[in-house]
Each structure stands twice: as structure tokens, then as C-alpha cells.
Short mmCIF file of C-alpha atoms and ligand atoms in Angstrom, two decimals:
data_model
loop_
_atom_site.label_atom_id
_atom_site.label_comp_id
_atom_site.label_asym_id
_atom_site.label_seq_id
_atom_site.Cartn_x
_atom_site.Cartn_y
_atom_site.Cartn_z
CA UNK A 1 0.00 0.00 0.00
CA UNK A 2 1.36 3.38 -1.07
CA UNK A 3 1.95 5.77 1.85
CA UNK A 4 3.11 9.11 0.54
CA UNK A 5 1.90 11.41 3.33
CA UNK A 6 5.41 12.15 4.67
CA UNK A 7 6.42 13.28 1.18
CA UNK A 8 3.43 15.59 0.78
CA UNK A 9 4.23 16.99 4.24
CA UNK A 10 7.81 17.60 3.15
CA UNK A 11 6.56 19.47 0.03
CA UNK A 12 4.45 21.72 2.27
CA UNK A 13 7.45 22.39 4.53
CA UNK A 14 9.71 23.26 1.57
CA UNK A 15 7.01 25.41 0.03
CA UNK A 16 6.60 27.37 3.28
CA UNK A 17 10.36 27.85 3.51
CA UNK A 18 10.82 29.35 0.02
CA UNK A 19 7.49 31.15 -0.35
CA UNK A 20 7.63 34.79 -1.53
CA UNK A 21 5.21 37.70 -1.77
CA UNK A 22 4.31 39.10 -5.16
CA UNK A 23 4.41 42.75 -4.06
CA UNK A 24 7.92 42.31 -2.68
CA UNK A 25 9.26 40.48 -5.71
CA UNK A 26 7.69 42.67 -8.40
CA UNK A 27 5.85 45.81 -7.24
CA UNK A 28 3.00 47.00 -9.49
CA UNK A 29 4.84 50.13 -10.67
CA UNK A 30 8.13 48.40 -11.58
CA UNK A 31 10.14 50.12 -14.32
CA UNK A 32 12.21 47.70 -16.40
CA UNK A 33 15.80 48.33 -17.50
CA UNK A 34 15.82 47.98 -21.28
CA UNK A 35 19.58 48.37 -21.56
CA UNK A 36 20.18 44.68 -20.88
CA UNK A 37 19.20 41.25 -22.12
CA UNK A 38 16.51 39.64 -20.00
CA UNK A 39 16.97 36.00 -20.99
CA UNK A 40 20.16 34.26 -21.99
CA UNK A 41 20.92 33.99 -25.69
CA UNK A 42 20.75 30.22 -25.14
CA UNK A 43 16.96 30.65 -24.90
CA UNK A 44 16.39 33.43 -27.42
CA UNK A 45 18.94 32.72 -30.16
CA UNK A 46 18.96 36.44 -30.94
CA UNK A 47 22.73 36.81 -31.44
CA UNK A 48 22.82 34.44 -34.43
CA UNK A 49 21.88 36.94 -37.17
CA UNK A 50 24.62 38.79 -39.05
CA UNK A 51 22.12 41.15 -40.67
CA UNK A 52 20.94 42.57 -37.32
CA UNK A 53 22.63 45.45 -35.49
CA UNK A 54 23.56 45.18 -31.81
CA UNK A 55 20.48 47.20 -30.84
CA UNK A 56 18.22 45.05 -33.00
CA UNK A 57 19.58 41.86 -31.44
CA UNK A 58 18.87 43.30 -28.02
CA UNK A 59 15.29 44.14 -29.05
CA UNK A 60 14.76 40.61 -30.35
CA UNK A 61 16.07 39.24 -27.06
CA UNK A 62 13.65 41.44 -25.13
CA UNK A 63 10.65 40.54 -27.30
CA UNK A 64 11.42 36.85 -26.85
CA UNK A 65 11.86 37.33 -23.08
CA UNK A 66 8.53 39.08 -22.79
CA UNK A 67 6.88 36.27 -24.76
CA UNK A 68 8.60 33.77 -22.48
CA UNK A 69 7.00 35.41 -19.45
CA UNK A 70 3.67 35.51 -21.28
CA UNK A 71 3.88 31.84 -22.27
CA UNK A 72 4.26 30.88 -18.62
CA UNK A 73 1.19 32.91 -17.74
CA UNK A 74 -0.53 31.25 -20.71
CA UNK A 75 0.49 27.67 -19.90
CA UNK A 76 -0.02 27.92 -16.17
CA UNK A 77 -3.73 28.24 -16.93
CA UNK A 78 -3.96 24.47 -17.37
CA UNK A 79 -1.55 23.89 -14.43
CA UNK A 80 -4.00 25.74 -12.15
CA UNK A 81 -6.85 23.55 -13.45
CA UNK A 82 -4.82 20.38 -12.97
CA UNK A 83 -3.65 21.21 -9.44
CA UNK A 84 -7.16 22.33 -8.40
CA UNK A 85 -8.68 19.14 -9.79
CA UNK A 86 -6.15 16.94 -7.99
CA UNK A 87 -6.73 18.89 -4.74
CA UNK A 88 -10.51 18.47 -5.11
CA UNK A 89 -10.10 14.70 -5.31
CA UNK A 90 -8.67 14.74 -1.78
CA UNK A 91 -11.68 16.54 -0.30
CA UNK A 92 -12.68 14.44 2.75
CA UNK A 93 -9.66 12.31 1.87
CA UNK A 94 -6.11 12.97 2.98
CA UNK A 95 -5.84 16.55 4.36
CA UNK A 96 -2.04 16.65 4.02
CA UNK A 97 -2.24 15.74 0.33
CA UNK A 98 -4.99 18.28 -0.14
CA UNK A 99 -3.03 21.07 1.57
CA UNK A 100 0.04 20.42 -0.53
CA UNK A 101 -2.08 20.47 -3.72
CA UNK A 102 -3.92 23.62 -2.69
CA UNK A 103 -0.59 25.37 -2.10
CA UNK A 104 0.46 24.15 -5.56
CA UNK A 105 -2.73 25.69 -7.02
CA UNK A 106 -2.26 28.96 -5.16
CA UNK A 107 1.37 29.23 -6.22
CA UNK A 108 0.49 28.72 -9.89
CA UNK A 109 -2.09 31.50 -9.66
CA UNK A 110 0.53 33.73 -8.04
CA UNK A 111 2.99 32.88 -10.84
CA UNK A 112 0.40 33.90 -13.41
CA UNK A 113 0.02 37.24 -11.65
CA UNK A 114 3.80 37.62 -11.51
CA UNK A 115 4.18 37.08 -15.24
CA UNK A 116 1.19 39.31 -16.00
CA UNK A 117 2.84 42.09 -14.00
CA UNK A 118 6.04 41.61 -15.92
CA UNK A 119 4.36 41.79 -19.32
CA UNK A 120 2.46 44.93 -18.23
CA UNK A 121 5.71 46.57 -17.11
CA UNK A 122 7.25 45.52 -20.43
CA UNK A 123 4.39 47.02 -22.44
CA UNK A 124 4.75 50.30 -20.52
CA UNK A 125 8.45 50.63 -21.32
CA UNK A 126 9.03 49.00 -24.72
CA UNK A 127 9.01 51.10 -27.88
CA UNK A 128 6.07 49.25 -29.51
CA UNK A 129 3.15 47.33 -28.07
CA UNK A 130 4.06 43.61 -28.19
CA UNK A 131 1.56 41.13 -29.68
CA UNK A 132 0.81 38.16 -27.39
CA UNK A 133 -1.40 35.09 -27.73
CA UNK A 134 -4.77 35.46 -26.04
CA UNK A 135 -6.23 31.94 -26.24
CA UNK A 136 -5.03 30.58 -22.92
CA UNK A 137 -8.41 29.43 -21.59
CA UNK A 138 -9.27 27.54 -24.79
CA UNK A 139 -5.82 25.92 -24.79
CA UNK A 140 -6.09 24.98 -21.09
CA UNK A 141 -9.51 23.42 -21.71
CA UNK A 142 -8.15 21.42 -24.64
CA UNK A 143 -5.21 20.19 -22.54
CA UNK A 144 -7.54 19.19 -19.72
CA UNK A 145 -9.52 16.89 -22.03
CA UNK A 146 -6.60 14.46 -21.65
CA UNK A 147 -6.34 12.08 -18.71
CA UNK A 148 -4.87 13.47 -15.47
CA UNK A 149 -1.90 11.14 -15.87
CA UNK A 150 -1.16 12.42 -19.39
CA UNK A 151 -1.36 16.03 -18.21
CA UNK A 152 0.76 15.28 -15.12
CA UNK A 153 3.53 13.86 -17.34
CA UNK A 154 3.29 16.92 -19.59
CA UNK A 155 3.38 19.17 -16.53
CA UNK A 156 6.40 17.31 -15.16
CA UNK A 157 8.11 18.07 -18.47
CA UNK A 158 7.15 21.77 -18.32
CA UNK A 159 8.19 22.22 -14.70
CA UNK A 160 11.50 20.40 -15.01
CA UNK A 161 12.15 22.38 -18.20
CA UNK A 162 11.67 25.59 -16.18
CA UNK A 163 14.20 24.31 -13.66
CA UNK A 164 16.61 23.41 -16.43
CA UNK A 165 16.31 26.93 -17.86
CA UNK A 166 17.18 28.46 -14.52
CA UNK A 167 20.02 26.08 -13.69
CA UNK A 168 21.66 26.08 -17.14
CA UNK A 169 21.11 29.59 -18.41
CA UNK A 170 21.13 31.70 -15.26
CA UNK A 171 22.74 29.99 -12.29
CA UNK A 172 25.35 28.18 -14.35
CA UNK A 173 25.95 31.08 -16.78
CA UNK A 174 28.95 33.27 -15.97
CA UNK A 175 29.44 34.50 -19.55
CA UNK A 176 26.49 36.83 -20.12
CA UNK A 177 25.41 39.98 -18.29
CA UNK A 178 21.65 39.61 -17.84
CA UNK A 179 19.06 41.87 -16.26
CA UNK A 180 19.20 41.07 -12.50
CA UNK A 181 15.46 41.62 -12.01
CA UNK A 182 14.47 39.07 -14.66
CA UNK A 183 16.99 36.57 -13.21
CA UNK A 184 15.43 37.12 -9.79
CA UNK A 185 11.92 36.41 -11.15
CA UNK A 186 13.06 33.16 -12.73
CA UNK A 187 14.90 32.14 -9.58
CA UNK A 188 11.82 32.66 -7.42
CA UNK A 189 9.64 30.86 -9.93
CA UNK A 190 12.09 27.95 -9.88
CA UNK A 191 12.14 27.84 -6.07
CA UNK A 192 8.42 27.10 -5.98
CA UNK A 193 8.38 24.92 -9.09
CA UNK A 194 10.80 22.54 -7.34
CA UNK A 195 7.97 21.40 -5.06
CA UNK A 196 5.53 21.16 -7.95
CA UNK A 197 7.74 18.70 -9.79
CA UNK A 198 7.73 16.47 -6.68
CA UNK A 199 3.93 16.71 -6.46
CA UNK A 200 3.49 15.84 -10.15
CA UNK A 201 5.52 12.72 -9.54
CA UNK A 202 3.63 11.76 -6.37
CA UNK A 203 0.26 12.28 -8.07
CA UNK A 204 1.38 10.18 -11.05
CA UNK A 205 2.46 7.42 -8.66
CA UNK A 206 -0.94 7.62 -6.98
CA UNK A 207 -2.77 7.16 -10.30
CA UNK A 208 -0.49 4.30 -11.35
CA UNK A 209 -1.07 2.49 -8.05
CA UNK A 210 -4.80 2.43 -8.94
CA UNK A 211 -4.41 1.86 -12.68
CA UNK A 212 -1.02 0.27 -13.42
CA UNK A 213 -1.78 -0.12 -17.14
CA UNK A 214 -2.56 3.54 -17.82
CA UNK A 215 1.01 4.71 -18.56
CA UNK A 216 1.08 3.78 -22.23
CA UNK A 217 -2.03 5.79 -23.10
CA UNK A 218 -0.75 8.69 -20.96
CA UNK A 219 2.52 8.75 -22.93
CA UNK A 220 0.54 8.92 -26.19
CA UNK A 221 -1.31 11.92 -24.74
CA UNK A 222 1.99 13.49 -23.68
CA UNK A 223 3.25 13.17 -27.28
CA UNK A 224 0.02 14.80 -28.55
CA UNK A 225 0.40 17.62 -26.04
CA UNK A 226 3.96 18.29 -27.25
CA UNK A 227 2.61 18.62 -30.79
CA UNK A 228 -0.04 21.04 -29.56
CA UNK A 229 2.62 22.98 -27.66
CA UNK A 230 4.62 23.28 -30.86
CA UNK A 231 1.56 24.88 -32.47
CA UNK A 232 1.27 27.38 -29.60
CA UNK A 233 4.98 28.24 -29.85
CA UNK A 234 4.71 28.77 -33.60
CA UNK A 235 1.69 31.02 -33.17
CA UNK A 236 3.57 33.15 -30.62
CA UNK A 237 6.63 33.22 -32.89
CA UNK A 238 4.56 34.74 -35.74
CA UNK A 239 3.45 37.48 -33.34
CA UNK A 240 7.04 38.01 -32.13
CA UNK A 241 8.22 38.51 -35.70
CA UNK A 242 5.48 41.08 -36.33
CA UNK A 243 6.40 42.92 -33.13
CA UNK A 244 10.07 42.78 -34.10
CA UNK A 245 9.53 44.30 -37.56
CA UNK A 246 7.55 47.11 -35.97
CA UNK A 247 10.22 47.71 -33.34
CA UNK A 248 13.15 47.85 -35.77
CA UNK A 249 11.13 49.97 -38.19
CA UNK A 250 12.39 48.26 -41.34
CA UNK A 251 11.37 45.29 -43.45
CA UNK A 252 13.66 42.35 -44.02
CA UNK A 253 14.49 40.71 -47.35
CA UNK A 254 12.80 37.39 -48.07
CA UNK A 255 16.01 35.53 -47.29
CA UNK A 256 16.44 37.38 -43.98
CA UNK A 257 12.80 36.77 -42.99
CA UNK A 258 13.19 33.09 -43.76
CA UNK A 259 16.38 32.84 -41.70
CA UNK A 260 14.76 34.67 -38.79
CA UNK A 261 11.63 32.49 -38.82
CA UNK A 262 13.47 29.17 -39.15
CA UNK A 263 16.15 29.89 -36.63
CA UNK A 264 13.69 31.32 -34.10
CA UNK A 265 11.43 28.30 -34.53
CA UNK A 266 14.34 26.02 -33.66
CA UNK A 267 15.14 28.18 -30.66
CA UNK A 268 11.55 28.00 -29.37
CA UNK A 269 11.26 24.25 -29.91
CA UNK A 270 14.61 23.55 -28.29
CA UNK A 271 13.87 25.81 -25.29
CA UNK A 272 10.38 24.55 -24.52
CA UNK A 273 10.39 21.01 -25.85
CA UNK A 274 13.95 19.74 -26.29
CA UNK A 275 15.25 21.07 -22.99
CA UNK A 276 12.34 19.44 -21.16
CA UNK A 277 12.79 16.09 -22.87
CA UNK A 278 16.49 16.18 -22.16
CA UNK A 279 16.23 17.34 -18.53
CA UNK A 280 18.02 14.60 -16.54
CA UNK A 281 15.47 14.77 -13.73
CA UNK A 282 12.55 14.40 -16.17
CA UNK A 283 14.08 11.25 -17.62
CA UNK A 284 14.95 9.76 -14.22
CA UNK A 285 11.51 10.45 -12.78
CA UNK A 286 9.84 8.92 -15.82
CA UNK A 287 12.11 5.90 -15.51
CA UNK A 288 11.03 5.53 -11.88
CA UNK A 289 7.39 5.52 -13.02
CA UNK A 290 7.99 3.21 -16.00
CA UNK A 291 11.21 2.44 -17.93
CA UNK A 292 9.12 2.09 -21.11
CA UNK A 293 7.92 5.70 -20.72
CA UNK A 294 11.50 7.00 -20.61
CA UNK A 295 12.23 4.95 -23.71
CA UNK A 296 9.34 6.59 -25.57
CA UNK A 297 10.68 10.04 -24.76
CA UNK A 298 14.14 9.09 -26.02
CA UNK A 299 12.59 7.81 -29.25
CA UNK A 300 10.52 10.97 -29.69
CA UNK A 301 13.40 13.38 -28.99
CA UNK A 302 14.85 13.60 -32.56
CA UNK A 303 11.49 15.05 -33.78
CA UNK A 304 12.30 18.07 -31.63
CA UNK A 305 15.89 18.66 -32.74
CA UNK A 306 17.45 16.85 -29.82
CA UNK A 307 19.53 13.96 -31.00
FE1 LIG B 401 4.62 28.16 -12.03
FE1 LIG B 402 4.35 24.77 -11.41
#
């Protein structure tokens, strides 16, 4: 019989230890410093273009960083639904599990507010108004039509990808000078996401204890969700390119436009899909749930430029 209560209790304790207040981390009236890159070039790929000036590369970096913040707000819409649904299942059940899952829900809502504040501050200070996807509720509803196990695996990917971004491109990056405020936001997001990744795993274990044969179908759903995510990333990329042309105030040749679109598509897919699939903790947690599931991810990886 699975007894996970001590682990849920430990998630609550860690969550209480690292918890932060939105108004302290990012006050409403924050003014952003547009003289620096927000995200590392490893996540924006904005330095790769010989036909862009230094200022234009910086603008592309900032547009991509703003979209990055927006995409978290956008994608956390389903994470809130998932965590709330899992918490609801423990009503009159295990109060420790329920508390941990309610904290998870509350933290995701707080993260959405954090990223919304950032994108508002960005819009106030950037030279043009950035175009951002506005279909987050429809996308969250579509994601939630999958089984909870399929969405938990997808969420494990997303949350461990977030961790990987922070560890590889901020904490482990001594080579680039990045905006300290944006680094601080990602660090605080990561601090709370660390508990979420543990809860995703515990909830997946809980489902598998009841339905040991459900992993295969859940992995098929995970693969479908990655395809859908690719569609969302491409849609945001089209908007980024429009915003970028407006910001630089010039049109690109056909060859330049093609290079921009293709290279930025690879950057998006690698950042949001490849880095999640390759995250060592994602693979080891999947292996702990089912070695066949890890194998499926390894087989799928080349589709997303990660050989
Ligand atoms: Fe989050
Ligand atoms: Fe999360």
C-alpha cells in the first residue's frame, strides 16, 4: 500500500520555507531596464543573425523574453486547473495531500500574476506594443480533455524544463550579463516549481497504483500535447516577428525573414520542448514511473531537434 503522506508533508514544509510575496518580488509600478538582455541567448537565439545590429539583437532578445513570461502565464492556466482538480479529489480524503495540492494551485495562480505584472511593465516601457497570444483558456480546456496522468507527465516536463532553464542559463551562466530583475523572477519561480515537480511525480504514482496499465495511453497523450505545444509556440513566434519588424522599423528581405523564422522556430522548440525532454530529472523520474515511458521520450526526442 502506497503511503506518501510524509512526502506531501515535506513538500508543504519546503514550500513554506521558500514562499515569496508578489508585491515584494515585483511591485505594481516596476520600471524595467531595457539596456540589458533579460533571458540568456541560449533561450532566445537572438545573437545568431549577421544582418541585425547590436540594438536590434537586443530588441529581439527582449521581445522573446517578454513572450517567455507571457507563455508561462498562458500555460499555467492548465496547471492551475490540474492542481485544483487533484486537490478536489482529496476533499474528505487525505488533508495533508490536499493542503500540498492547494498550495500548488495557489502558487500557480501567483505565478500567473507575476508574469502578467512583468508583461504589463514591459508594455509600458518597450518602444512598440508587443503582440501576445490570447487563447489561454481555450488551450487549457483542450489540454484538460486528456487524462490526469497524461497532463501530469506533460506538466512534469514543463516544470523540469523551467528548472533546467534556470540552472543552465542563469545559475550556471557566468558569460552573459543579464538583467538582474528578470533573473530574480526566474529564480523565485524555480524555487516554488521545485515542489511542484515532486507533487506531479507523487500524483502520477498515486494514479499508477490504482491503474497500473494507464502509462502507455498517458505517454501517447503526452506526445500529442507536445505537438499542440509546438503549435502554440509557432503562433507566438509569428506574433514576435510582427512585433520585431515594428520595433526595428524596417522590413527584411525574403532571405532574412526566412532565416529569422526558421532559426527562431528552432530556438523555441529547443527551449520549450527539447530542454524538457532532455532534462536529466525528467528522464529519471519517468524511468522511476515506467522504464518504457522513458524509452518513448528518447525515441521521440529527434522530432524536436534533440539527437
Ligand atoms: Fe509556475
Ligand atoms: Fe508549477
